[in-house]
Amino acid sequence: MSVLIPVYNEEKSVGSVIQKVLSIGGLVKEVVVVDDGSSDGTAAIVEAMTSQEPRLRFERLDRNQGKTAAIRHALSLATGEIIIVQDADLEYDPAEIPEVVAPILSGEADVVYGSRFLVRRASRVIYFYHYLANKSLTFMCNLFTNRNMSDIETGYKAFRSCVIRPLRLTSSGFGMEIEITVMVCKTKARTYEVPISYYGRSYEEGKKVGFKDGIMAGLYILFYSLIKPLTTEGRSYIRSVNHNLEMNK
């Protein structure tokens, strides 16, 4: 498994997150950290850890370009058969990663989302408007994809590499959450959700998603549902994934 960690100004938590991911053990083939132009001590912390851990890969973008750009670069480096995204804050517990990828390992799923709304252990009580925005975007996405997902904006998304690697991300900022979800739903990939814990942060604690990101998400749903699948690139992605899934049965 390749664990992709996009990071931007997370010097307080990135070291702990990386250690928790590595402590999972043999399931983790590599941890790919991409620094999205951090201006604090994030890069120095990760570079020091990289010199001590052969499974840790680290690269920096020359400027802050957003989460999607960091993941796009990380995907180009990943070599694992399973790929999962892990945020560099402590909102998601890396100890739950094995349970997120379990349906893929058992052969039941090609894609697994960790849902914050199928709470199994704990969920911090925090912003109602964020909850409302997440539920509204998920509902809107479900209308266009004919799926019954409960949390498309979750930070835990796991994939068989043959599903995610052919996708050339074209969105920006936090748009990858929508782009990936909608495009994957256009394929024959078997998608599952599993419950996860969620330890949300306040804005004072470093939360970065804002109102503008919610507006852009709605526009991305329309674009990736109605336009992108009709383009040459969109059709090529769908054909490629469906072919890969058929060949890997």
XYZ file of N, CA and C in Angstrom:
747
model
N 0.833 -1.193 0.000
C 0.000 0.000 0.000
C 0.873 1.250 0.000
N 0.496 2.224 -0.825
C 1.120 3.543 -0.815
C 0.205 4.502 -0.074
N 0.722 5.191 0.904
C -0.039 6.195 1.649
C 0.436 7.564 1.190
N -0.465 8.341 0.607
C -0.122 9.665 0.086
C -0.506 10.730 1.108
N 0.450 11.565 1.478
C 0.201 12.609 2.475
C 0.516 13.973 1.877
N -0.507 14.742 1.490
C -0.274 16.129 1.071
C -0.151 16.990 2.321
N 0.776 17.913 2.329
C 0.986 18.683 3.559
C 1.261 20.144 3.249
N 0.658 21.012 4.059
C 0.894 22.453 3.926
C 0.837 23.086 5.314
N 1.975 23.553 5.790
C 2.078 24.222 7.097
C 1.447 23.399 8.228
N 1.960 22.178 8.396
C 1.463 21.293 9.447
C 2.606 20.816 10.338
N 3.504 21.730 10.730
C 4.659 21.341 11.524
C 4.289 20.738 12.879
N 3.128 21.083 13.393
C 2.724 20.571 14.702
C 2.267 19.118 14.660
N 1.816 18.658 13.504
C 1.212 17.324 13.459
C 1.840 16.366 12.464
N 2.579 16.863 11.460
C 3.025 15.983 10.388
C 3.923 14.857 10.884
N 4.809 15.132 11.823
C 5.685 14.085 12.339
C 4.909 12.973 13.001
N 3.929 13.329 13.799
C 3.099 12.335 14.483
C 2.297 11.507 13.494
N 1.742 12.167 12.467
C 0.954 11.451 11.460
C 1.819 10.434 10.730
N 2.997 10.835 10.304
C 3.893 9.923 9.588
C 4.273 8.729 10.461
N 4.604 8.989 11.723
C 4.953 7.895 12.635
C 3.800 6.917 12.814
N 2.591 7.440 12.932
C 1.410 6.581 13.090
C 1.175 5.724 11.851
N 1.400 6.323 10.671
C 1.227 5.559 9.431
C 2.271 4.454 9.335
N 3.521 4.776 9.607
C 4.589 3.780 9.531
C 4.393 2.660 10.541
N 3.793 2.986 11.676
C 3.593 1.973 12.726
C 2.555 0.926 12.347
N 1.831 1.140 11.250
C 0.863 0.142 10.793
C 1.576 -1.157 10.448
N 2.812 -1.031 9.953
C 3.611 -2.221 9.700
C 3.747 -2.586 8.243
N 3.805 -3.898 7.969
C 4.117 -4.412 6.649
C 3.131 -4.071 5.562
N 1.914 -3.727 5.926
C 0.915 -3.343 4.924
C 1.355 -2.095 4.158
N 2.138 -1.246 4.810
C 2.587 0.013 4.203
C 3.896 -0.206 3.444
N 3.820 -0.157 2.113
C 5.009 -0.290 1.281
C 5.791 1.004 1.272
N 5.076 2.133 1.208
C 5.736 3.433 1.134
C 4.791 4.523 1.610
N 5.374 5.597 2.106
C 4.634 6.799 2.479
C 5.177 7.927 1.619
N 4.324 8.494 0.782
C 4.740 9.551 -0.138
C 4.209 10.882 0.379
N 5.112 11.735 0.835
C 4.746 13.042 1.371
C 5.100 14.118 0.353
N 4.123 14.943 0.016
C 4.377 16.068 -0.894
C 4.041 17.356 -0.165
N 5.053 18.186 -0.005
C 4.878 19.475 0.674
C 4.419 20.518 -0.336
N 3.259 21.093 -0.084
C 2.648 22.047 -1.008
C 3.092 23.477 -0.699
N 4.418 23.689 -0.698
C 4.952 25.029 -0.508
C 4.828 25.567 0.901
N 5.023 24.740 1.908
C 4.913 25.181 3.302
C 5.918 26.282 3.609
N 5.511 27.196 4.491
C 6.392 28.302 4.894
C 6.844 28.163 6.339
N 6.445 27.078 7.007
C 6.864 26.853 8.393
C 7.940 25.768 8.422
N 8.048 25.029 9.505
C 9.096 24.019 9.633
C 8.711 22.642 9.153
N 7.616 22.535 8.415
C 7.140 21.228 7.957
C 8.200 20.462 7.173
N 8.787 21.105 6.175
C 9.754 20.424 5.301
C 10.947 19.895 6.078
N 11.450 20.659 7.010
C 12.621 20.237 7.786
C 12.304 18.991 8.606
N 11.107 18.944 9.163
C 10.702 17.790 9.971
C 10.642 16.531 9.110
N 10.000 16.643 7.945
C 9.853 15.466 7.077
C 11.199 15.040 6.505
N 12.049 15.985 6.134
C 13.366 15.649 5.597
C 14.204 14.889 6.620
N 14.114 15.281 7.876
C 14.860 14.585 8.922
C 14.368 13.158 9.094
N 13.054 12.972 8.983
C 12.489 11.631 9.114
C 12.839 10.770 7.907
N 12.890 11.391 6.727
C 13.195 10.647 5.502
C 14.581 10.017 5.565
N 15.523 10.698 6.168
C 16.883 10.177 6.255
C 16.975 8.944 7.147
N 15.968 8.718 7.975
C 15.964 7.601 8.910
C 15.015 6.474 8.510
N 14.175 6.695 7.485
C 13.129 5.725 7.155
C 13.099 5.476 5.646
N 13.512 4.283 5.198
C 13.582 3.992 3.753
C 12.214 3.954 3.065
N 11.143 3.742 3.825
C 9.807 3.698 3.204
C 9.225 5.082 2.972
N 9.896 6.102 3.466
C 9.375 7.467 3.383
C 9.991 8.211 2.203
N 9.123 8.726 1.310
C 9.550 9.524 0.166
C 9.013 10.937 0.338
N 9.838 11.926 0.021
C 9.442 13.310 0.251
C 9.852 14.199 -0.910
N 8.901 14.979 -1.402
C 9.188 15.963 -2.436
C 8.418 17.244 -2.131
N 8.938 18.357 -2.649
C 8.325 19.662 -2.396
C 7.879 20.307 -3.701
N 6.723 20.950 -3.677
C 6.303 21.788 -4.787
C 6.921 23.172 -4.589
N 7.192 23.874 -5.671
C 7.909 25.141 -5.559
C 7.057 26.260 -4.964
N 5.730 26.073 -4.971
C 4.832 27.075 -4.385
C 3.534 26.401 -3.979
N 2.754 27.079 -3.161
C 1.475 26.538 -2.713
C 0.481 26.509 -3.874
N 0.020 25.295 -4.221
C -0.903 25.121 -5.347
C -2.203 24.435 -4.950
N -2.324 23.992 -3.711
C -3.541 23.346 -3.269
C -3.397 21.838 -3.152
N -4.333 21.228 -2.441
C -4.286 19.795 -2.156
C -4.278 18.951 -3.427
N -5.084 19.343 -4.410
C -5.156 18.552 -5.635
C -3.801 18.461 -6.320
N -3.070 19.561 -6.386
C -1.750 19.559 -7.025
C -0.789 18.640 -6.280
N -0.860 18.657 -4.951
C 0.014 17.789 -4.156
C -0.303 16.315 -4.394
N -1.585 15.982 -4.460
C -1.976 14.593 -4.702
C -1.640 14.179 -6.128
N -1.818 15.087 -7.069
C -1.454 14.779 -8.460
C 0.016 14.368 -8.543
N 0.874 15.104 -7.846
C 2.304 14.794 -7.861
C 2.584 13.497 -7.114
N 1.912 13.305 -5.988
C 2.127 12.084 -5.203
C 1.721 10.841 -5.989
N 0.642 10.945 -6.752
C 0.198 9.801 -7.558
C 1.233 9.408 -8.601
N 1.957 10.395 -9.104
C 2.990 10.097 -10.108
C 4.164 9.338 -9.506
N 4.280 9.347 -8.195
C 5.390 8.686 -7.506
C 4.990 7.344 -6.893
N 3.696 7.154 -6.646
C 3.219 5.978 -5.916
C 3.403 4.695 -6.719
N 3.796 3.619 -6.040
C 4.032 2.330 -6.694
C 3.230 1.187 -6.071
N 2.454 1.468 -5.043
C 1.711 0.411 -4.358
C 0.515 -0.083 -5.149
N 0.048 -1.293 -4.839
C -1.139 -1.857 -5.480
C -2.413 -1.231 -4.931
N -2.340 -0.711 -3.714
C -3.444 0.021 -3.102
C -2.930 1.408 -2.755
N -3.740 2.418 -3.013
C -3.345 3.791 -2.736
C -4.402 4.447 -1.862
N -3.971 5.086 -0.781
C -4.893 5.780 0.114
C -4.324 7.153 0.449
N -5.233 8.110 0.606
C -4.846 9.472 0.970
C -4.991 9.649 2.479
N -3.971 10.229 3.114
C -3.980 10.524 4.545
C -3.624 11.989 4.736
N -4.529 12.777 5.315
C -4.220 14.183 5.563
C -3.136 14.307 6.626
N -2.413 15.422 6.592
C -1.270 15.614 7.483
C -1.656 16.166 8.845
N -2.937 16.448 9.059
C -3.376 16.864 10.389
C -3.805 15.610 11.161
N -4.412 15.789 12.286
C -4.821 14.643 13.106
C -6.339 14.477 13.145
N -7.014 14.939 12.073
C -8.467 14.766 12.018
C -8.856 13.315 11.742
N -7.958 12.577 11.092
C -8.203 11.167 10.787
C -7.117 10.320 11.436
N -7.506 9.212 12.050
C -6.584 8.373 12.803
C -5.976 7.302 11.897
N -4.671 7.351 11.626
C -4.031 6.355 10.767
C -4.217 4.917 11.247
N -4.495 4.725 12.530
C -4.702 3.373 13.045
C -5.908 2.698 12.392
N -6.793 3.481 11.781
C -7.987 2.934 11.145
C -7.779 2.607 9.669
N -6.610 2.920 9.127
C -6.344 2.649 7.718
C -6.542 1.172 7.353
N -6.032 0.208 8.150
C -6.247 -1.198 7.772
C -7.715 -1.562 7.612
N -8.584 -0.947 8.408
C -10.006 -1.251 8.289
C -10.629 -0.563 7.086
N -10.049 0.586 6.683
C -10.541 1.262 5.483
C -10.216 0.433 4.239
N -9.021 -0.110 4.169
C -8.621 -0.855 2.968
C -9.020 -2.325 3.009
N -9.584 -2.789 4.118
C -9.937 -4.205 4.266
C -10.827 -4.724 3.138
N -11.869 -3.986 2.709
C -12.705 -4.509 1.611
C -11.947 -4.685 0.300
N -10.895 -3.892 0.085
C -10.064 -4.073 -1.114
C -9.202 -5.308 -0.952
N -8.601 -5.468 0.212
C -7.737 -6.623 0.465
C -8.504 -7.941 0.366
N -9.776 -7.922 0.747
C -10.583 -9.145 0.700
C -11.163 -9.413 -0.680
N -10.948 -8.490 -1.622
C -11.434 -8.678 -2.981
C -12.865 -8.244 -3.206
N -13.465 -7.574 -2.232
C -14.860 -7.162 -2.358
C -15.015 -5.800 -3.024
N -13.996 -4.942 -2.928
C -14.114 -3.567 -3.399
C -12.908 -3.157 -4.227
N -13.126 -2.171 -5.076
C -12.046 -1.542 -5.822
C -11.742 -0.161 -5.264
N -12.727 0.428 -4.606
C -12.620 1.754 -4.009
C -13.327 1.731 -2.667
N -12.727 2.350 -1.646
C -13.368 2.431 -0.326
C -13.249 3.852 0.210
N -14.374 4.394 0.668
C -14.397 5.697 1.323
C -14.634 5.488 2.816
N -13.854 6.203 3.628
C -14.107 6.186 5.063
C -15.134 7.258 5.388
N -16.304 6.860 5.830
C -17.388 7.820 6.059
C -17.406 8.328 7.495
N -17.446 9.646 7.627
C -17.540 10.276 8.948
C -18.960 10.252 9.476
N -19.905 9.870 8.643
C -21.306 9.881 9.044
C -21.840 8.482 9.311
N -20.951 7.505 9.288
C -21.266 6.162 9.767
C -20.381 5.936 10.984
N -20.522 6.796 11.979
C -19.558 6.875 13.077
C -19.547 5.590 13.887
N -18.350 5.054 14.079
C -18.182 3.827 14.844
C -17.630 4.093 16.229
N -16.686 5.060 16.311
C -16.017 5.278 17.597
C -16.277 6.666 18.156
N -15.762 7.683 17.460
C -15.869 9.039 18.008
C -15.914 10.061 16.885
N -16.627 11.148 17.123
C -16.671 12.255 16.179
C -16.810 13.543 16.977
N -15.897 14.453 16.740
C -15.947 15.703 17.474
C -17.177 16.511 17.072
N -17.844 17.089 18.038
C -18.974 17.981 17.773
C -18.419 19.338 17.386
N -18.668 19.746 16.137
C -18.084 20.986 15.634
C -19.040 21.600 14.623
N -18.570 22.383 13.685
C -19.385 23.266 12.860
C -20.579 22.597 12.189
N -21.787 23.097 12.492
C -22.999 22.585 11.867
C -23.043 22.936 10.387
N -22.579 24.141 10.034
C -22.648 24.564 8.640
C -21.748 23.709 7.755
N -20.644 23.235 8.294
C -19.795 22.322 7.523
C -20.517 20.999 7.311
N -21.169 20.528 8.356
C -21.942 19.283 8.246
C -23.019 19.435 7.182
N -23.720 20.569 7.224
C -24.794 20.821 6.269
C -24.247 20.900 4.844
N -23.101 21.564 4.676
C -22.488 21.668 3.349
C -22.072 20.299 2.832
N -21.469 19.482 3.706
C -21.048 18.147 3.296
C -22.235 17.293 2.867
N -23.307 17.347 3.641
C -24.487 16.552 3.313
C -25.139 17.042 2.024
N -25.144 18.356 1.820
C -25.749 18.918 0.612
C -24.947 18.538 -0.633
N -23.613 18.639 -0.548
C -22.776 18.277 -1.685
C -22.869 16.780 -1.982
N -22.913 15.970 -0.932
C -23.052 14.527 -1.129
C -24.381 14.205 -1.798
N -25.454 14.858 -1.350
C -26.771 14.651 -1.955
C -26.765 15.047 -3.428
N -26.183 16.202 -3.728
C -26.114 16.681 -5.108
C -25.306 15.722 -5.979
N -24.177 15.256 -5.455
C -23.338 14.310 -6.189
C -24.079 13.005 -6.439
N -24.795 12.531 -5.429
C -25.559 11.289 -5.581
C -26.629 11.409 -6.654
N -27.229 12.585 -6.774
C -28.244 12.800 -7.804
C -27.667 12.594 -9.199
N -26.433 13.072 -9.397
C -25.828 12.990 -10.722
C -25.147 11.649 -10.990
N -24.750 10.946 -9.945
C -24.044 9.680 -10.142
C -24.914 8.457 -9.884
N -26.094 8.672 -9.308
C -27.002 7.576 -8.949
C -26.350 6.605 -7.967
N -25.624 7.159 -7.017
C -25.027 6.370 -5.941
C -25.640 6.803 -4.616
N -25.473 5.987 -3.598
C -26.041 6.313 -2.282
C -24.957 6.531 -1.237
N -23.940 7.297 -1.610
C -22.829 7.558 -0.708
C -23.261 8.498 0.405
N -22.547 8.435 1.526
C -22.904 9.267 2.679
C -21.895 10.364 2.956
N -20.680 10.305 2.330
C -19.644 11.288 2.667
C -18.609 11.361 1.551
N -18.878 12.193 0.531
C -17.943 12.276 -0.588
C -16.741 13.158 -0.274
N -16.849 13.998 0.764
C -15.764 14.925 1.091
C -14.790 14.353 2.119
N -14.932 13.102 2.458
C -14.043 12.502 3.438
C -12.590 12.536 2.988
N -11.690 12.635 3.946
C -10.264 12.628 3.634
C -9.711 11.238 3.409
N -10.439 10.206 3.801
C -9.988 8.829 3.603
C -10.640 8.244 2.358
N -9.845 8.135 1.298
C -10.255 7.508 0.059
C -9.172 6.509 -0.330
N -9.562 5.244 -0.503
C -8.602 4.195 -0.847
C -8.996 3.568 -2.183
N -7.989 3.214 -2.983
C -8.244 2.717 -4.331
C -7.285 1.591 -4.697
N -7.754 0.668 -5.501
C -6.816 -0.163 -6.234
C -6.109 0.761 -7.207
N -4.828 0.582 -7.376
C -4.053 1.527 -8.186
C -4.560 1.624 -9.620
N -5.135 0.548 -10.145
C -5.608 0.557 -11.528
C -6.835 1.447 -11.712
N -7.443 1.883 -10.616
C -8.607 2.768 -10.685
C -8.182 4.234 -10.617
N -7.220 4.546 -9.776
C -6.872 5.954 -9.541
C -5.700 6.441 -10.387
N -4.751 5.592 -10.707
C -3.568 6.063 -11.434
C -3.879 6.579 -12.842
N -4.847 6.015 -13.575
C -5.134 6.543 -14.912
C -5.819 7.910 -14.905
N -6.297 8.364 -13.742
C -7.027 9.628 -13.673
C -6.057 10.804 -13.593
N -6.106 11.658 -14.603
C -5.293 12.874 -14.604
C -6.120 13.985 -13.968
N -5.774 14.353 -12.756
C -6.546 15.348 -12.023
C -6.419 16.717 -12.683
N -7.563 17.343 -12.949
C -7.567 18.641 -13.623
C -8.186 19.741 -12.772
N -8.718 19.397 -11.604
C -9.310 20.399 -10.716
C -8.200 21.096 -9.930
N -8.579 21.977 -9.034
C -7.596 22.686 -8.217
C -8.104 22.794 -6.786
N -7.224 23.273 -5.887
C -7.623 23.423 -4.493
C -8.021 22.097 -3.874
N -9.250 22.059 -3.311
C -9.787 20.826 -2.729
C -10.709 20.108 -3.715
N -10.625 20.482 -4.997
C -11.538 19.929 -5.998
C -11.388 18.447 -6.248
N -10.251 17.866 -5.883
C -10.030 16.446 -6.129
C -11.071 15.564 -5.479
N -11.631 15.988 -4.339
C -12.628 15.168 -3.662
C -13.825 14.922 -4.574
N -14.253 15.967 -5.281
C -15.373 15.849 -6.207
C -14.945 15.158 -7.492
N -13.842 15.603 -8.057
C -13.387 15.044 -9.331
C -13.196 13.535 -9.253
N -12.508 13.084 -8.233
C -12.269 11.649 -8.083
C -13.580 10.896 -7.907
N -14.438 11.406 -7.034
C -15.687 10.707 -6.747
C -16.549 10.553 -7.990
N -16.778 11.652 -8.693
C -17.652 11.611 -9.863
C -17.066 10.731 -10.964
N -15.779 10.873 -11.241
C -15.184 10.108 -12.324
C -15.128 8.614 -11.997
N -14.829 8.268 -10.764
C -14.820 6.861 -10.370
C -16.219 6.262 -10.506
N -17.237 7.063 -10.171
C -18.619 6.578 -10.276
C -19.038 6.332 -11.726
N -18.302 6.894 -12.693
C -18.595 6.657 -14.102
C -18.043 5.321 -14.584
N -17.208 4.688 -13.772
C -16.604 3.409 -14.131
C -17.364 2.261 -13.462
N -16.867 1.057 -13.688
C -17.477 -0.133 -13.093
C -16.822 -0.502 -11.759
N -16.039 0.405 -11.202
C -15.365 0.125 -9.930
C -16.376 -0.111 -8.820
N -16.165 -1.151 -8.047
C -17.028 -1.455 -6.904
C -16.617 -0.557 -5.740
N -17.547 0.277 -5.305
C -17.243 1.265 -4.271
C -17.954 0.926 -2.969
N -17.208 0.968 -1.881
C -17.751 0.694 -0.551
C -17.479 1.881 0.372
N -18.233 1.943 1.455
C -17.960 2.885 2.537
C -17.791 2.098 3.832
N -16.886 2.566 4.680
C -16.727 1.990 6.009
C -16.745 3.126 7.024
N -17.209 2.889 8.227
C -17.243 3.958 9.234
C -15.858 4.277 9.769
N -15.605 5.550 10.014
C -14.345 5.979 10.598
C -14.617 6.990 11.706
N -13.630 7.209 12.538
C -13.702 8.268 13.541
C -13.269 9.575 12.897
N -13.681 10.680 13.502
C -13.315 11.979 12.945
C -13.079 12.976 14.068
N -11.863 13.523 14.107
C -11.478 14.472 15.139
C -11.253 15.844 14.494
N -12.358 16.470 14.101
C -12.303 17.714 13.352
C -11.605 18.841 14.090
N -10.960 19.726 13.324
C -10.287 20.886 13.892
C -11.131 22.142 13.695
N -10.910 23.112 14.550
C -11.514 24.425 14.369
C -10.594 25.244 13.460
N -11.069 26.400 13.008
C -10.212 27.269 12.198
C -9.025 27.774 13.013
N -9.238 27.971 14.308
C -8.144 28.421 15.174
C -7.061 27.351 15.288
N -7.454 26.097 15.104
C -6.511 24.992 15.204
C -5.874 24.644 13.851
N -6.284 25.346 12.804
C -5.629 25.139 11.516
C -6.488 24.623 10.388
N -7.801 24.518 10.577
C -8.658 24.032 9.504
C -8.584 24.990 8.319
N -8.547 24.418 7.076
C -8.304 25.248 5.903
C -9.487 25.344 4.941
N -10.397 24.402 4.962
C -11.524 24.429 4.023
C -12.484 25.554 4.388
N -12.914 26.324 3.372
C -13.785 27.463 3.638
C -14.989 27.513 2.724
N -15.737 28.619 2.798
C -16.981 28.803 2.042
C -16.731 28.718 0.539
N -15.639 29.331 0.081
C -15.323 29.326 -1.349
C -15.150 27.910 -1.870
N -14.541 27.048 -1.051
C -14.331 25.661 -1.474
C -15.662 24.941 -1.664
N -16.646 25.276 -0.831
C -17.968 24.670 -0.972
C -18.643 25.080 -2.266
N -18.539 26.359 -2.618
C -19.112 26.845 -3.871
C -18.443 26.171 -5.066
N -17.124 26.093 -5.032
C -16.396 25.451 -6.123
C -16.765 23.977 -6.244
N -17.011 23.325 -5.109
C -17.372 21.905 -5.131
C -18.664 21.688 -5.909
N -19.633 22.568 -5.702
C -20.892 22.459 -6.431
C -20.689 22.596 -7.927
N -19.840 23.530 -8.330
C -19.545 23.716 -9.753
C -18.789 22.512 -10.312
N -17.892 21.959 -9.517
C -17.156 20.777 -9.960
C -18.086 19.588 -10.171
N -19.089 19.439 -9.319
C -20.041 18.342 -9.502
C -20.702 18.436 -10.867
N -21.117 19.634 -11.244
C -21.759 19.830 -12.538
C -20.791 19.541 -13.687
N -19.570 20.067 -13.583
C -18.601 19.894 -14.664
C -18.208 18.435 -14.854
N -17.844 17.767 -13.744
C -17.364 16.394 -13.866
C -18.483 15.377 -14.077
N -19.709 15.777 -13.831
C -20.836 14.889 -14.112
C -21.325 15.021 -15.547
N -21.374 16.261 -16.048
C -22.032 16.527 -17.324
C -21.086 16.761 -18.496
N -19.883 17.231 -18.227
C -18.986 17.613 -19.327
C -17.776 16.697 -19.451
N -17.030 16.515 -18.369
C -15.774 15.756 -18.452
C -15.948 14.339 -19.014
N -16.986 13.582 -18.651
C -17.115 12.220 -19.194
C -17.318 12.181 -20.701
N -17.702 13.298 -21.304
C -17.936 13.345 -22.741
C -16.686 13.730 -23.515
N -15.659 14.203 -22.811
C -14.421 14.604 -23.469
C -13.585 13.379 -23.824
N -12.632 13.567 -24.708
C -11.748 12.469 -25.090
C -11.005 11.918 -23.878
N -10.540 12.830 -23.038
C -9.799 12.413 -21.848
C -10.693 11.658 -20.872
N -11.916 12.137 -20.690
C -12.847 11.480 -19.786
C -13.222 10.091 -20.258
N -13.523 9.970 -21.543
C -13.883 8.659 -22.095
C -12.709 7.697 -22.007
N -11.503 8.224 -22.236
C -10.311 7.379 -22.171
C -10.107 6.835 -20.766
N -10.315 7.694 -19.744
C -10.160 7.234 -18.362
C -11.151 6.121 -18.046
N -12.398 6.321 -18.402
C -13.438 5.332 -18.107
C -13.129 4.003 -18.789
N -12.741 4.049 -20.056
C -12.395 2.817 -20.778
C -11.193 2.127 -20.141
N -10.196 2.917 -19.771
C -8.979 2.352 -19.193
C -9.269 1.624 -17.889
N -10.035 2.268 -17.011
C -10.350 1.643 -15.722
C -11.180 0.384 -15.918
N -12.198 0.463 -16.754
C -13.043 -0.710 -16.975
C -12.248 -1.866 -17.555
N -11.323 -1.541 -18.451
C -10.448 -2.593 -19.023
C -9.547 -3.190 -17.947
N -8.955 -2.325 -17.119
C -8.078 -2.807 -16.051
C -8.822 -3.711 -15.079
N -10.043 -3.309 -14.724
C -10.827 -4.105 -13.782
C -11.184 -5.456 -14.384
N -11.497 -5.469 -15.663
C -11.835 -6.723 -16.334
C -10.624 -7.646 -16.384
N -9.461 -7.099 -16.670
C -8.248 -7.898 -16.775
C -7.782 -8.412 -15.423
N -8.163 -7.720 -14.354
C -7.691 -8.099 -13.004
C -8.728 -8.879 -12.205
N -9.763 -9.368 -12.858
C -10.779 -10.155 -12.152
C -10.169 -11.452 -11.639
